[in-house]
Short mmCIF file of C-alpha atoms in Angstrom, two decimals:
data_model
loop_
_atom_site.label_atom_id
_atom_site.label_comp_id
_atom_site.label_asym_id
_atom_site.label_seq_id
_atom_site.Cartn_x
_atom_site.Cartn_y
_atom_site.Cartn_z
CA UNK A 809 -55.50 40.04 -55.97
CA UNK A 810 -57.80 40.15 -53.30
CA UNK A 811 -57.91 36.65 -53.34
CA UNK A 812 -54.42 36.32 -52.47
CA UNK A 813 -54.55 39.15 -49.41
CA UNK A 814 -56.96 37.39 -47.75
CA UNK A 815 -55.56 33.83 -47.74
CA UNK A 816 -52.18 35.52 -47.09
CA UNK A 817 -53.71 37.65 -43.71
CA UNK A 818 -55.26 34.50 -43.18
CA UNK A 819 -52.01 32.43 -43.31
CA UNK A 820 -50.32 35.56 -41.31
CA UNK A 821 -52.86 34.96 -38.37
CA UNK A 822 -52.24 31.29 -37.88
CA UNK A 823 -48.84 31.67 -37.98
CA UNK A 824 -48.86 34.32 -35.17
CA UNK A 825 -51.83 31.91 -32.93
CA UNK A 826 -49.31 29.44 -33.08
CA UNK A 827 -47.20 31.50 -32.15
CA UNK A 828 -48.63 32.85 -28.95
CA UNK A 829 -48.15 29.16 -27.83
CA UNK A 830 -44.47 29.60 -27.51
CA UNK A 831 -44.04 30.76 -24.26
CA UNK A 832 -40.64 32.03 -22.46
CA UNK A 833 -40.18 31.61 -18.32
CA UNK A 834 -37.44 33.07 -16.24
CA UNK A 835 -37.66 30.90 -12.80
CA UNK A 836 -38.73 27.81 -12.24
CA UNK A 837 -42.16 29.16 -10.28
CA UNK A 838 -42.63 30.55 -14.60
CA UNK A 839 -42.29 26.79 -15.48
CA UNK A 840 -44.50 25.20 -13.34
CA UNK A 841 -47.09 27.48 -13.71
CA UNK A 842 -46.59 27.13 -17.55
CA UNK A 843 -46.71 23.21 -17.62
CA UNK A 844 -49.96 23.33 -15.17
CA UNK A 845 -51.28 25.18 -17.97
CA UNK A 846 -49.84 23.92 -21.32
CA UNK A 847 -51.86 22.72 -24.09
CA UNK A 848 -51.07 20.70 -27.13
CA UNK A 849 -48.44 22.22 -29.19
CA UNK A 850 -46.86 24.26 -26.86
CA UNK A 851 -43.51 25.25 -26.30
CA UNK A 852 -41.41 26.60 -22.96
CA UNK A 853 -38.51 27.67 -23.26
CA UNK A 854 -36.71 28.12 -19.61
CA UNK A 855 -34.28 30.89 -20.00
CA UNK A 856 -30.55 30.51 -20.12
CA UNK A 857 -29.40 29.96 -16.61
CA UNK A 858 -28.45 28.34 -13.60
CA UNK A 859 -31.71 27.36 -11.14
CA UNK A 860 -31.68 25.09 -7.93
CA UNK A 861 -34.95 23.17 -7.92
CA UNK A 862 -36.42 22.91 -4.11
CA UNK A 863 -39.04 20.32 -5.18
CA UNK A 864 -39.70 18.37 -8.31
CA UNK A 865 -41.06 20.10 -11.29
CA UNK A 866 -44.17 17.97 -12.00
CA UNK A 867 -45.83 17.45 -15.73
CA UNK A 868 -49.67 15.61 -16.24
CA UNK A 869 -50.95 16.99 -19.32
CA UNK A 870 -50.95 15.62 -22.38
CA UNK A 871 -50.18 16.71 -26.18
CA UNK A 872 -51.00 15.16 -29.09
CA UNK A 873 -48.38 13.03 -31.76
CA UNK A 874 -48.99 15.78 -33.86
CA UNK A 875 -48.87 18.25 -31.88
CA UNK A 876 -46.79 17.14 -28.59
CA UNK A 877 -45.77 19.99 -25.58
CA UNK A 878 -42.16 20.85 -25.22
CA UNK A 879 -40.32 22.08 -22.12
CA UNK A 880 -36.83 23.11 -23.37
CA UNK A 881 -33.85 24.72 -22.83
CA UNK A 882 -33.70 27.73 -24.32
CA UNK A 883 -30.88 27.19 -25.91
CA UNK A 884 -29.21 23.20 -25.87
CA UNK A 885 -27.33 22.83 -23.01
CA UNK A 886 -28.19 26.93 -22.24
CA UNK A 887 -30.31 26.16 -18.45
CA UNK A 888 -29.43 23.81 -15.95
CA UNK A 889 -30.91 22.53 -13.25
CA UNK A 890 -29.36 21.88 -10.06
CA UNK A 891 -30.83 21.38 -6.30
CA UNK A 892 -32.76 18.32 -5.04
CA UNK A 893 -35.89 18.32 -7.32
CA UNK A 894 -35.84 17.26 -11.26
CA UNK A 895 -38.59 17.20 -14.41
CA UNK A 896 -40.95 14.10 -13.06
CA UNK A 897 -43.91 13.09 -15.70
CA UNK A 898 -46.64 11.55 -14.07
CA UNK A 899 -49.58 9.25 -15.22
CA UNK A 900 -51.91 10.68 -17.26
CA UNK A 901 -49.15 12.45 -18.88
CA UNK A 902 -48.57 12.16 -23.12
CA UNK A 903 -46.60 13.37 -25.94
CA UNK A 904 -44.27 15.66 -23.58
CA UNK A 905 -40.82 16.56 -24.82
CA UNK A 906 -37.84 17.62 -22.59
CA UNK A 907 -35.07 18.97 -24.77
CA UNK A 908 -31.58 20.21 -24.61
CA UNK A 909 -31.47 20.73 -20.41
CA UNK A 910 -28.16 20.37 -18.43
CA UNK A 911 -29.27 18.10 -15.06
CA UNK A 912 -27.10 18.83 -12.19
CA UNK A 913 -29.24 18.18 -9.67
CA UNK A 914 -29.64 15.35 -7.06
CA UNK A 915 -29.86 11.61 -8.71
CA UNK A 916 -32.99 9.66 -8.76
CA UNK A 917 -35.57 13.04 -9.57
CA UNK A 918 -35.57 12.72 -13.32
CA UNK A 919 -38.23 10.07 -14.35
CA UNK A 920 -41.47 9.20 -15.90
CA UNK A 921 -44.10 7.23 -14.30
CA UNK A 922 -46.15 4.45 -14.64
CA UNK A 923 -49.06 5.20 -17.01
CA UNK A 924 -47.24 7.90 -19.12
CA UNK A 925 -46.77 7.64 -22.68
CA UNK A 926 -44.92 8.94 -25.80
CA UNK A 927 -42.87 11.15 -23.78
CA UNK A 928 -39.38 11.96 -24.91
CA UNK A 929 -36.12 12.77 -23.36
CA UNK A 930 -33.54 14.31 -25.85
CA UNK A 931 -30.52 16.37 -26.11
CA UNK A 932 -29.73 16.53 -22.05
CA UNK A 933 -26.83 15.94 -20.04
CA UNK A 934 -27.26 13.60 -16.46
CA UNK A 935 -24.47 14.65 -14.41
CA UNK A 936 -26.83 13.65 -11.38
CA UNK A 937 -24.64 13.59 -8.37
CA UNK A 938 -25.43 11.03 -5.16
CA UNK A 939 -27.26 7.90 -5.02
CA UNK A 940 -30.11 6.61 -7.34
CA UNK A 941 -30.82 6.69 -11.13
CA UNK A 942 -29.84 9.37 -13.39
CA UNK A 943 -33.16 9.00 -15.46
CA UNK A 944 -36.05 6.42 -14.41
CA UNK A 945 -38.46 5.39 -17.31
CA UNK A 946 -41.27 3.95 -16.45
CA UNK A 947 -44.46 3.83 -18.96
CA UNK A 948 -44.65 2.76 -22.59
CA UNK A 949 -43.33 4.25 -25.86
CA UNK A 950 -40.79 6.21 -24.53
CA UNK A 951 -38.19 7.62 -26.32
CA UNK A 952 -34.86 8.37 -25.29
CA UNK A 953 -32.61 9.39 -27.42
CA UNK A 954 -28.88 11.80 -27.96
CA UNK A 955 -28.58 12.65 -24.17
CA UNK A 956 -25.51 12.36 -22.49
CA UNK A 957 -25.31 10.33 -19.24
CA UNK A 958 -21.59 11.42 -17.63
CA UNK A 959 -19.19 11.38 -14.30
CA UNK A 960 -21.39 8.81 -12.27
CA UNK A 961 -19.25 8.01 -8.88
CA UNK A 962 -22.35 6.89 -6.45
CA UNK A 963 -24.81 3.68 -6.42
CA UNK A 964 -27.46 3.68 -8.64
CA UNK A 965 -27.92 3.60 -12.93
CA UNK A 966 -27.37 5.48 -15.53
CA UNK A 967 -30.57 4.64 -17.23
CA UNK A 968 -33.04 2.44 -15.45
CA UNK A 969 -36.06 0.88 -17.26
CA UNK A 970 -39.48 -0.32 -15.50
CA UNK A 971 -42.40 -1.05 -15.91
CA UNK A 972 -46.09 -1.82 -13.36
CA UNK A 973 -47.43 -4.43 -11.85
CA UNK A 974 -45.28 -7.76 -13.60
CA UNK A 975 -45.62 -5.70 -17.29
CA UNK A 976 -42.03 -4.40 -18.39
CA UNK A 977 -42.43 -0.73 -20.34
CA UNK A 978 -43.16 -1.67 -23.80
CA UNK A 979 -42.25 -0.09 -27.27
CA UNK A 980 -39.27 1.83 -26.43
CA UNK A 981 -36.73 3.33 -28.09
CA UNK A 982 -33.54 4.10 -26.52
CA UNK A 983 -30.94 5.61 -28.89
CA UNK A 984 -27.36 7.29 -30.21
CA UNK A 985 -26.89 7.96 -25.99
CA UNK A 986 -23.52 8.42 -24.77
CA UNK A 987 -22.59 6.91 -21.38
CA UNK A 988 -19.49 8.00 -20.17
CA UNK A 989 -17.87 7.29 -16.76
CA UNK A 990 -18.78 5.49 -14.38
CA UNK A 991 -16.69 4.49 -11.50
CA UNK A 992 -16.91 1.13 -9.89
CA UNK A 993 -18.76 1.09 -6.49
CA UNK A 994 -18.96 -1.99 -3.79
CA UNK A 995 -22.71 -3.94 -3.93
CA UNK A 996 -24.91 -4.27 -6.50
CA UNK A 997 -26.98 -2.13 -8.80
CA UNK A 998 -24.63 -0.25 -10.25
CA UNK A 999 -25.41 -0.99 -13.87
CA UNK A 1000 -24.95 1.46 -16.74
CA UNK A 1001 -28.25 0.48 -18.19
CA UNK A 1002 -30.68 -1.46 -16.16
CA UNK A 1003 -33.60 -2.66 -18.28
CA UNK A 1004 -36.07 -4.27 -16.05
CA UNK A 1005 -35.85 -6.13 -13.03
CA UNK A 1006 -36.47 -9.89 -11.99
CA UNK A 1007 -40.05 -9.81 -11.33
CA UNK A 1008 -40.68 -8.00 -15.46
CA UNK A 1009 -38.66 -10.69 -16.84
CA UNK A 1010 -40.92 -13.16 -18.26
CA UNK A 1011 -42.85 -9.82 -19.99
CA UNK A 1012 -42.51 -9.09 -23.66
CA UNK A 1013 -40.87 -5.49 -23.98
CA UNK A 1014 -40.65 -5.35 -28.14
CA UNK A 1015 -38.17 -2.32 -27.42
CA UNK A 1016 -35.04 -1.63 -29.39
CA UNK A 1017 -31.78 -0.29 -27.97
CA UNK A 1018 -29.57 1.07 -30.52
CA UNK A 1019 -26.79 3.18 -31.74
CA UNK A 1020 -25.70 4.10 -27.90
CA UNK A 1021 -21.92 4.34 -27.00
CA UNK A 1022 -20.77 2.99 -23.45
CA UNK A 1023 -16.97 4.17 -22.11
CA UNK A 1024 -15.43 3.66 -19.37
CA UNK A 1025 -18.65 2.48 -17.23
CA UNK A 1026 -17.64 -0.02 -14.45
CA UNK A 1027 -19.99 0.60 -11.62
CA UNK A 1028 -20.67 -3.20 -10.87
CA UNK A 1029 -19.30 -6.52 -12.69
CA UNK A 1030 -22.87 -6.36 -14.85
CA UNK A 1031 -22.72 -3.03 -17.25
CA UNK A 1032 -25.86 -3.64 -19.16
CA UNK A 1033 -28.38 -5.77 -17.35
CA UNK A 1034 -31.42 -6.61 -19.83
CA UNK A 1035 -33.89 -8.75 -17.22
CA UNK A 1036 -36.34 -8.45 -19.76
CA UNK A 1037 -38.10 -10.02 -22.86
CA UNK A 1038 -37.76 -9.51 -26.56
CA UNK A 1039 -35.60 -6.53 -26.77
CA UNK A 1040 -33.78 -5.70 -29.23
CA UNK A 1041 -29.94 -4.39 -28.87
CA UNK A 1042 -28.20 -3.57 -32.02
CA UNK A 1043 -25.53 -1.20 -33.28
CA UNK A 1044 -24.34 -0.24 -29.85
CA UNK A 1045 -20.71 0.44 -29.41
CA UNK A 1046 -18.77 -0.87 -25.65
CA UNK A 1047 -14.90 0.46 -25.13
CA UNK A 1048 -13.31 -0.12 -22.26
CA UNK A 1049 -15.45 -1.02 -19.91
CA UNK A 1050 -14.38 -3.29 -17.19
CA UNK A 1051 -18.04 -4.37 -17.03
CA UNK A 1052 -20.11 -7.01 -18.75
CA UNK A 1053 -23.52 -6.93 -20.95
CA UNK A 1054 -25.63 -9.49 -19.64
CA UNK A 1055 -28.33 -10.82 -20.73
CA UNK A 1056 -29.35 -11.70 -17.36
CA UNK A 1057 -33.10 -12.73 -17.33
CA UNK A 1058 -35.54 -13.35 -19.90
CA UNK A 1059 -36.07 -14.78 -22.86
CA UNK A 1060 -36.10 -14.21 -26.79
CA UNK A 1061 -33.77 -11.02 -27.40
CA UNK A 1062 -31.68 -10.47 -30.48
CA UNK A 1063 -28.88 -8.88 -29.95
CA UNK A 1064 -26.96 -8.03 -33.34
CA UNK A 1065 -24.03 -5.67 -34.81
CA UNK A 1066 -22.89 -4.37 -31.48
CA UNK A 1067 -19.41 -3.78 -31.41
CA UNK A 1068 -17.38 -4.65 -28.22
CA UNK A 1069 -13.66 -3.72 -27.60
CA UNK A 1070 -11.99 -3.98 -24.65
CA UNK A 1071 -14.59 -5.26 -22.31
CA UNK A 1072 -15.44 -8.59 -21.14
CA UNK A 1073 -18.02 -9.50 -23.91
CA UNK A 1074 -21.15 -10.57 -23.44
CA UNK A 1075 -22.70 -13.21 -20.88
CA UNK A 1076 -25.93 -14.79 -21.76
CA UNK A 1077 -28.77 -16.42 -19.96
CA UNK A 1078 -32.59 -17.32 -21.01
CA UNK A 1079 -33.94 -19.10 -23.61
CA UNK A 1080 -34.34 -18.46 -27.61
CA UNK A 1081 -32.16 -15.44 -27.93
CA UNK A 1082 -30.46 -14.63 -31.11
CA UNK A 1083 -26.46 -13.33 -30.64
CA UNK A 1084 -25.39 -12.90 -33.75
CA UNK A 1085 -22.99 -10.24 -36.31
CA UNK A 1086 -21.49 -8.72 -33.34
CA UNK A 1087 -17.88 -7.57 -33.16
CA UNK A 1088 -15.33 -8.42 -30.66
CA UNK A 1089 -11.71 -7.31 -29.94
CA UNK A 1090 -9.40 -7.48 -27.11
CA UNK A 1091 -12.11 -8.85 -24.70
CA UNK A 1092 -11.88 -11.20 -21.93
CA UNK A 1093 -13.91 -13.48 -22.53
CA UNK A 1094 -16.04 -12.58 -26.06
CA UNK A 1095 -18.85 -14.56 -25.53
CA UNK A 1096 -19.69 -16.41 -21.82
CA UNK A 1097 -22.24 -18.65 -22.27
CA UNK A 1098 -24.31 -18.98 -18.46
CA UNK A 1099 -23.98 -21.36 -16.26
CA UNK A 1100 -27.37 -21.60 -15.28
CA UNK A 1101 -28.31 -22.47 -11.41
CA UNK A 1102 -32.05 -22.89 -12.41
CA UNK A 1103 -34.86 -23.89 -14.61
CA UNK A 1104 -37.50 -20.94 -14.73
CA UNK A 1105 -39.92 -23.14 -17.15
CA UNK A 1106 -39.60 -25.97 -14.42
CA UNK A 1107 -40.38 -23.28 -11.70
CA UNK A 1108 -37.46 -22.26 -10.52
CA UNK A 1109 -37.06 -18.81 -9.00
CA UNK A 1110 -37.24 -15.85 -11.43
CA UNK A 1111 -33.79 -14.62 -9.51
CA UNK A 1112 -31.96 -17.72 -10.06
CA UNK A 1113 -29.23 -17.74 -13.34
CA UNK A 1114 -31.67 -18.98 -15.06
CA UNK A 1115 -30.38 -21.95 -17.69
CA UNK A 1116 -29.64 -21.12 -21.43
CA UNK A 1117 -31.86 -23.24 -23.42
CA UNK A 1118 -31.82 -22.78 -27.58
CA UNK A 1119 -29.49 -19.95 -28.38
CA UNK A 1120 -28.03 -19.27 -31.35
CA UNK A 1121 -24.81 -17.59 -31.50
CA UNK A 1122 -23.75 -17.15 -35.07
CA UNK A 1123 -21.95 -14.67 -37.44
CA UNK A 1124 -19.70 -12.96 -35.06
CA UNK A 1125 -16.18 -12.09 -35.54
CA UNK A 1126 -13.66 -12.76 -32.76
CA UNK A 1127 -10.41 -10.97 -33.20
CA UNK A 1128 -6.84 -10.46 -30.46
CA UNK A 1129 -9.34 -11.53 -27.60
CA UNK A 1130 -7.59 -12.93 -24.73
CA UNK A 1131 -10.28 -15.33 -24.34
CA UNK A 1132 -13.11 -16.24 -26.83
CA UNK A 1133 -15.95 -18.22 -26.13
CA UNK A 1134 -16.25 -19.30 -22.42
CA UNK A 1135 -18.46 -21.12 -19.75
CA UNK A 1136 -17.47 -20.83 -15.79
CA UNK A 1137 -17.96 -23.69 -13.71
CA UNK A 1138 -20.56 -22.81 -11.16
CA UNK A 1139 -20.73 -26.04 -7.96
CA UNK A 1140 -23.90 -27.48 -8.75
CA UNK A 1141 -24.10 -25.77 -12.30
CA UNK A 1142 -26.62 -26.78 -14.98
CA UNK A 1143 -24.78 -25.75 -17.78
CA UNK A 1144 -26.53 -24.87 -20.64
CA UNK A 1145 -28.64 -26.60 -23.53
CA UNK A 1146 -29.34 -26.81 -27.02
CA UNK A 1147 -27.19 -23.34 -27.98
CA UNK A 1148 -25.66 -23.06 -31.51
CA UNK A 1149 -22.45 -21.96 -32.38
CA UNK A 1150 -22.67 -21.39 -36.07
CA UNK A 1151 -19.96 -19.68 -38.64
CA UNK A 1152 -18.18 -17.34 -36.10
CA UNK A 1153 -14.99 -16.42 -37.11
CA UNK A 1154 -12.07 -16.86 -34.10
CA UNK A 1155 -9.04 -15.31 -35.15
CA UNK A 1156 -5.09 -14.10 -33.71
CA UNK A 1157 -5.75 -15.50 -30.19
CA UNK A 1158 -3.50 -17.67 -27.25
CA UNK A 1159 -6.21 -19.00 -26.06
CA UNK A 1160 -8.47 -22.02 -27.12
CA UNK A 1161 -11.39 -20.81 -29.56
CA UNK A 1162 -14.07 -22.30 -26.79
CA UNK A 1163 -13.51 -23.25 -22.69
CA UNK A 1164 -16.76 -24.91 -21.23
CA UNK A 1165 -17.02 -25.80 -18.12
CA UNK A 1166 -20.56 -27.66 -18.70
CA UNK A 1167 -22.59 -30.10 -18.47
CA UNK A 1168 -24.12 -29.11 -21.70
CA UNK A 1169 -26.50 -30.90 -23.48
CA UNK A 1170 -27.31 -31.01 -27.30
CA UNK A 1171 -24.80 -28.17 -28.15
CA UNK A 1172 -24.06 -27.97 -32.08
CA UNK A 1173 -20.71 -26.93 -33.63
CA UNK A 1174 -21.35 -26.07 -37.43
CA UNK A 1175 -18.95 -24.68 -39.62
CA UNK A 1176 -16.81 -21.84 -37.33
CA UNK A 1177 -13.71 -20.29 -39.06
CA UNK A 1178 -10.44 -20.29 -36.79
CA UNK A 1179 -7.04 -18.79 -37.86
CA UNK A 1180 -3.71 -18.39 -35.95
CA UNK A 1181 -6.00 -19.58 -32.53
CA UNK A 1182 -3.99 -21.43 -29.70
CA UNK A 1183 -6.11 -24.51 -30.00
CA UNK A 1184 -9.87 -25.40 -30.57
CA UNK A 1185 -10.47 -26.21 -27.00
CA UNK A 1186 -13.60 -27.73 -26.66
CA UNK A 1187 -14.86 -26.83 -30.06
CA UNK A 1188 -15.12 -30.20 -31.84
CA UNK A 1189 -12.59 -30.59 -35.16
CA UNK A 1190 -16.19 -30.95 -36.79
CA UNK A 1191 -17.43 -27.46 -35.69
CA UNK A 1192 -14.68 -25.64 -37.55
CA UNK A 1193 -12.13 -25.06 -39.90
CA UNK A 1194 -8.93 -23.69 -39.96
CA UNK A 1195 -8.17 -21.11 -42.66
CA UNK A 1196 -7.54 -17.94 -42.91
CA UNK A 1197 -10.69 -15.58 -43.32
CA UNK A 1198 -8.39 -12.44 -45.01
CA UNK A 1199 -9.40 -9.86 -42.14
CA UNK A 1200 -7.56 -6.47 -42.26
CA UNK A 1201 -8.91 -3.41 -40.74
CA UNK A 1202 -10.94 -0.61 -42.72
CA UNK A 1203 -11.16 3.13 -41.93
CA UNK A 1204 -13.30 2.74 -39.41
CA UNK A 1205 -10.58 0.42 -37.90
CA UNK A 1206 -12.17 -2.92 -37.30
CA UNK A 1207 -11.38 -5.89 -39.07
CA UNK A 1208 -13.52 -7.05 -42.38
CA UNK A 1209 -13.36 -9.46 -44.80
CA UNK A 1210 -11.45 -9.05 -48.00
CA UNK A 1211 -11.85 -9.86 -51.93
CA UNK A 1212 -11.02 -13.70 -51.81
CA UNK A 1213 -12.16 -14.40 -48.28
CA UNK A 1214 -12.99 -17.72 -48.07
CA UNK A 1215 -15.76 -16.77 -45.15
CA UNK A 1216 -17.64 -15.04 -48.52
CA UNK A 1217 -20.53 -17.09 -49.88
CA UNK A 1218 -19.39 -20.07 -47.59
CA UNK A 1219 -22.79 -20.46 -45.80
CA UNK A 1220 -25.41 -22.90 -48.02
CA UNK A 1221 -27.92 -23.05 -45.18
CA UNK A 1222 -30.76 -20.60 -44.82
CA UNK A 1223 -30.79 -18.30 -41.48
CA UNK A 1224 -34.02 -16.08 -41.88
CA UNK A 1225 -33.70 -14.42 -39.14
CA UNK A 1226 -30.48 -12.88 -40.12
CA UNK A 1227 -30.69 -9.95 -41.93
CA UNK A 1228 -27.94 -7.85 -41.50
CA UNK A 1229 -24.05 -8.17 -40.88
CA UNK A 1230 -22.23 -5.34 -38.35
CA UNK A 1231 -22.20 -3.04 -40.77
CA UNK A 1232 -26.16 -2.65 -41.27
CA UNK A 1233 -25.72 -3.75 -44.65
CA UNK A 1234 -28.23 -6.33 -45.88
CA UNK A 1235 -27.49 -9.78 -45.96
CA UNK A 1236 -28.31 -12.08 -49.17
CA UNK A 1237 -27.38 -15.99 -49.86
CA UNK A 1238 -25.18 -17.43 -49.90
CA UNK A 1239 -24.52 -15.79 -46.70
CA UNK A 1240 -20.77 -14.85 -45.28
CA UNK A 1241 -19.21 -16.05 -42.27
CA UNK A 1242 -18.68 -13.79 -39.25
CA UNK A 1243 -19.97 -10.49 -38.85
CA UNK A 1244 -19.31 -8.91 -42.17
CA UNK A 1245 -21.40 -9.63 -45.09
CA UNK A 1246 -18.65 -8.37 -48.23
CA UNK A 1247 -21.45 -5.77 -49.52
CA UNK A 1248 -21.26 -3.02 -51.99
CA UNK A 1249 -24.70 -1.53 -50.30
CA UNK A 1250 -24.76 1.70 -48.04
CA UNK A 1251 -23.35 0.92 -44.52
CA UNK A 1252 -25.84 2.21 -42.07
CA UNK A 1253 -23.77 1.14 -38.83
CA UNK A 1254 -20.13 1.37 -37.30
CA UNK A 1255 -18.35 1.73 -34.47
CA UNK A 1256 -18.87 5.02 -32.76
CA UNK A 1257 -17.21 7.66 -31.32
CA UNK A 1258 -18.36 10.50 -29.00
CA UNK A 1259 -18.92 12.55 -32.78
CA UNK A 1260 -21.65 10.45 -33.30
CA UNK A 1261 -23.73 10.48 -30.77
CA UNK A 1262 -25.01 12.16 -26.90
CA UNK A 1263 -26.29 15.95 -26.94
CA UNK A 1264 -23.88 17.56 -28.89
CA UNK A 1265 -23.75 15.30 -31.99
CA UNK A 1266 -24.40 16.60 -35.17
CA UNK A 1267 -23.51 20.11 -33.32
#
């Protein structure tokens, strides 16, 4: 009996030490001192409330993974934050958390520097108004995830990703964000989502963007501008945005089970990048494969367009798109080479299944599925067949395929590097055609809606 008082006091005392760690400020003066101070596993809480930051609210220390230090709201979307200053982590900083704030303050004060890392933005909302980025992340294994980023009418991003020196930030993870109006400006750098610039391009990121929503974000002609290496974007939603995702520099990025409607597709430059199981309806164009103006492996300027050399665009389903697969003249142009187009589905469309301007060199057609398309274009007659793939629309309401599909089981050649269809599900040979691999397993993807995803998901 003793026994059991004593471990019990002794479990009563830790629990109040820890505790004493959670710490509750009323003014932003309260929160700076508490940061300067914080140790690993604290938490401040700031208040309910309205405050007007003067000057930036600066964080250095560092927590642990186990134990990281959390500025928050003290309630989600309880305190905002308004004026000209905004939370800015700094190098060495580590393992910080900033939760469930309302940012009304001036754009281009939230950020995280070079040399911070394992810091986490989550459950805020950027309504940032004036010129610059609504969150700048800078550092390495990041995460940024169920914020929403909203009403946008100035230059500047959304989200902007960095890096130091020529090294992109590595080893992020940027998901189930809402982005949610953005109104077109006049220049350029008004992307949604900016990830990297020219001069990170050729530098490996290994970062995966997923499970984010985009409406209604037109600030420039490029909507999502990846000028980046290996990243991954998956499982990412686009309706109705005017504006493009472009994979505008860089080289070896998959991007897989996105779902585009009503938006003009995706444009792709770079070499070795895999496009494949995405979903697209009612765009204009689908897919737009670059015209490149330059050869970076032959030294050509990191800003040129640079040529699209060994692509492989495969699995997606095209469906009511005013235009499908597409390549712009550009005076000069040098087209694109080696790219695979590989059991797509085209289907319900008045306009040719492919329009390339070119040149184009060693381009291979194998095995597309068109149905009810205007004409084949410039896809060979031995890159496809015409049939009808038995797409009808599920609850979720895109188009699948259907018992007796004769996209199901049609592939005989081995694609390793595709493991999933649009709907998450695994994929196992004989493969299916298009996006959707006809699957009894748990879907783990769809398309989203605002439900699903930005600070008050799940609420």
């Amino acid at each position: 009996m003793k026994h059991s008082f004593f471990v019990l006091a002794i479990a009563m005392l830790a629990s109040l030490q820890l505790r004493a760690h959670d710490i509750t400020v009323r003014s932003l003066a309260e929160l700076q001192t508490a940061i300067g101070k914080a140790a690993p596993g604290d938490v401040i809480l700031l208040a309910n409330g309205v405050y007007t930051a003067a000057a930036d609210i600066v964080i250095d220390r560092q927590g642990t993974k186990a134990k990281p230090i959390t500025i928050a709201a003290q309630t989600v979307n309880g305190a905002e934050i308004n004026g000209s200053g905004g939370f800015s982590i700094i190098k060495p900083a580590a393992h910080i958390v900033i939760k469930g704030f309302r940012f009304t303050h001036k754009a281009g004060r939230a950020k995280t520097a070079p040399g911070t890392t394992f810091c986490r933005w989550t459950r805020n909302v950027f309504e940032t108004p004036g010129d610059g980025e609504n969150l700048y992340i800078a550092g390495s294994d990041h995460e940024i995830d169920y914020n929403t980023f909203q009403h946008k009418n100035a230059m500047g991003r959304f989200l902007a990703i960095r890096g130091e020196n020529a090294q992109i930030a590595e080893r992020l993870w940027i998901h189930h964000n809402y982005f949610f109006d953005q109104q077109p400006q006049k220049g350029n750098g008004i992307e949604t989502l900016q990830f990297g610039l020219s001069g990170f391009s050729m530098s490996s990121s290994n970062s995966i963007v997923e499970y984010n929503l985009f409406e209604q974000c037109a600030g420039e002609n490029e909507m999502i501008s990846v000028k980046a290496s290996a990243v991954v974007l998956r499982y990412n939603t686009i309706r109705n945005c005017p504006a493009q995702f472009t994979l505008r520099h860089g080289n070896r990025c998959e991007v897989y089970g996105n779902y585009f409607v009503n938006t003009p597709g995706i444009r792709i430059f770079g070499d070795d990048h895999l496009i494949h199981s995405n979903y697209f309806e009612n765009c204009k164009p689908a897919i737009n494969i670059g015209n490149g103006d330059g050869e970076v492996a032959d030294g050509a300027k990191l800003t040129c367009h640079d040529r699209p050399d060994r692509v492989l665009i495969a699995f997606n389903t095209l469906v009511n798109n005013p235009q499908n697969i597409l390549q712009g003249g550009r005076n000069n142009g040098m087209g694109a080479t080696a790219i695979t187009l590989a059991h797509n589905i085209v289907q319900n469309s008045e306009a040719p299944a492919a329009e390339l301007a070119g040149p184009n060199k060693d381009i291979v057609w194998t095995a597309n599925l068109l149905h009810k398309v205007d004409k084949n274009g410039d896809m060979p007659a031995s890159g496809y067949t015409s049939t009808d793939p038995k797409l009808a629309k599920d609850n979720t309401g895109t188009f699948h395929l259907q018992a007796g599909s004769p996209a199901k089981g049609s592939v005989k050649t081995a694609y390793p590097a595709i493991k999933t269809d649009m709907d998450g599900q695994p994929r196992k040979a004989p493969l299916d055609a298009g996006a959707d691999q006809l699957s009894s397993a748990k879907r783990t993807a769809q398309i989203l809606d605002p439900a699903l995803v930005g600070q008050a998901a799940g609420r």
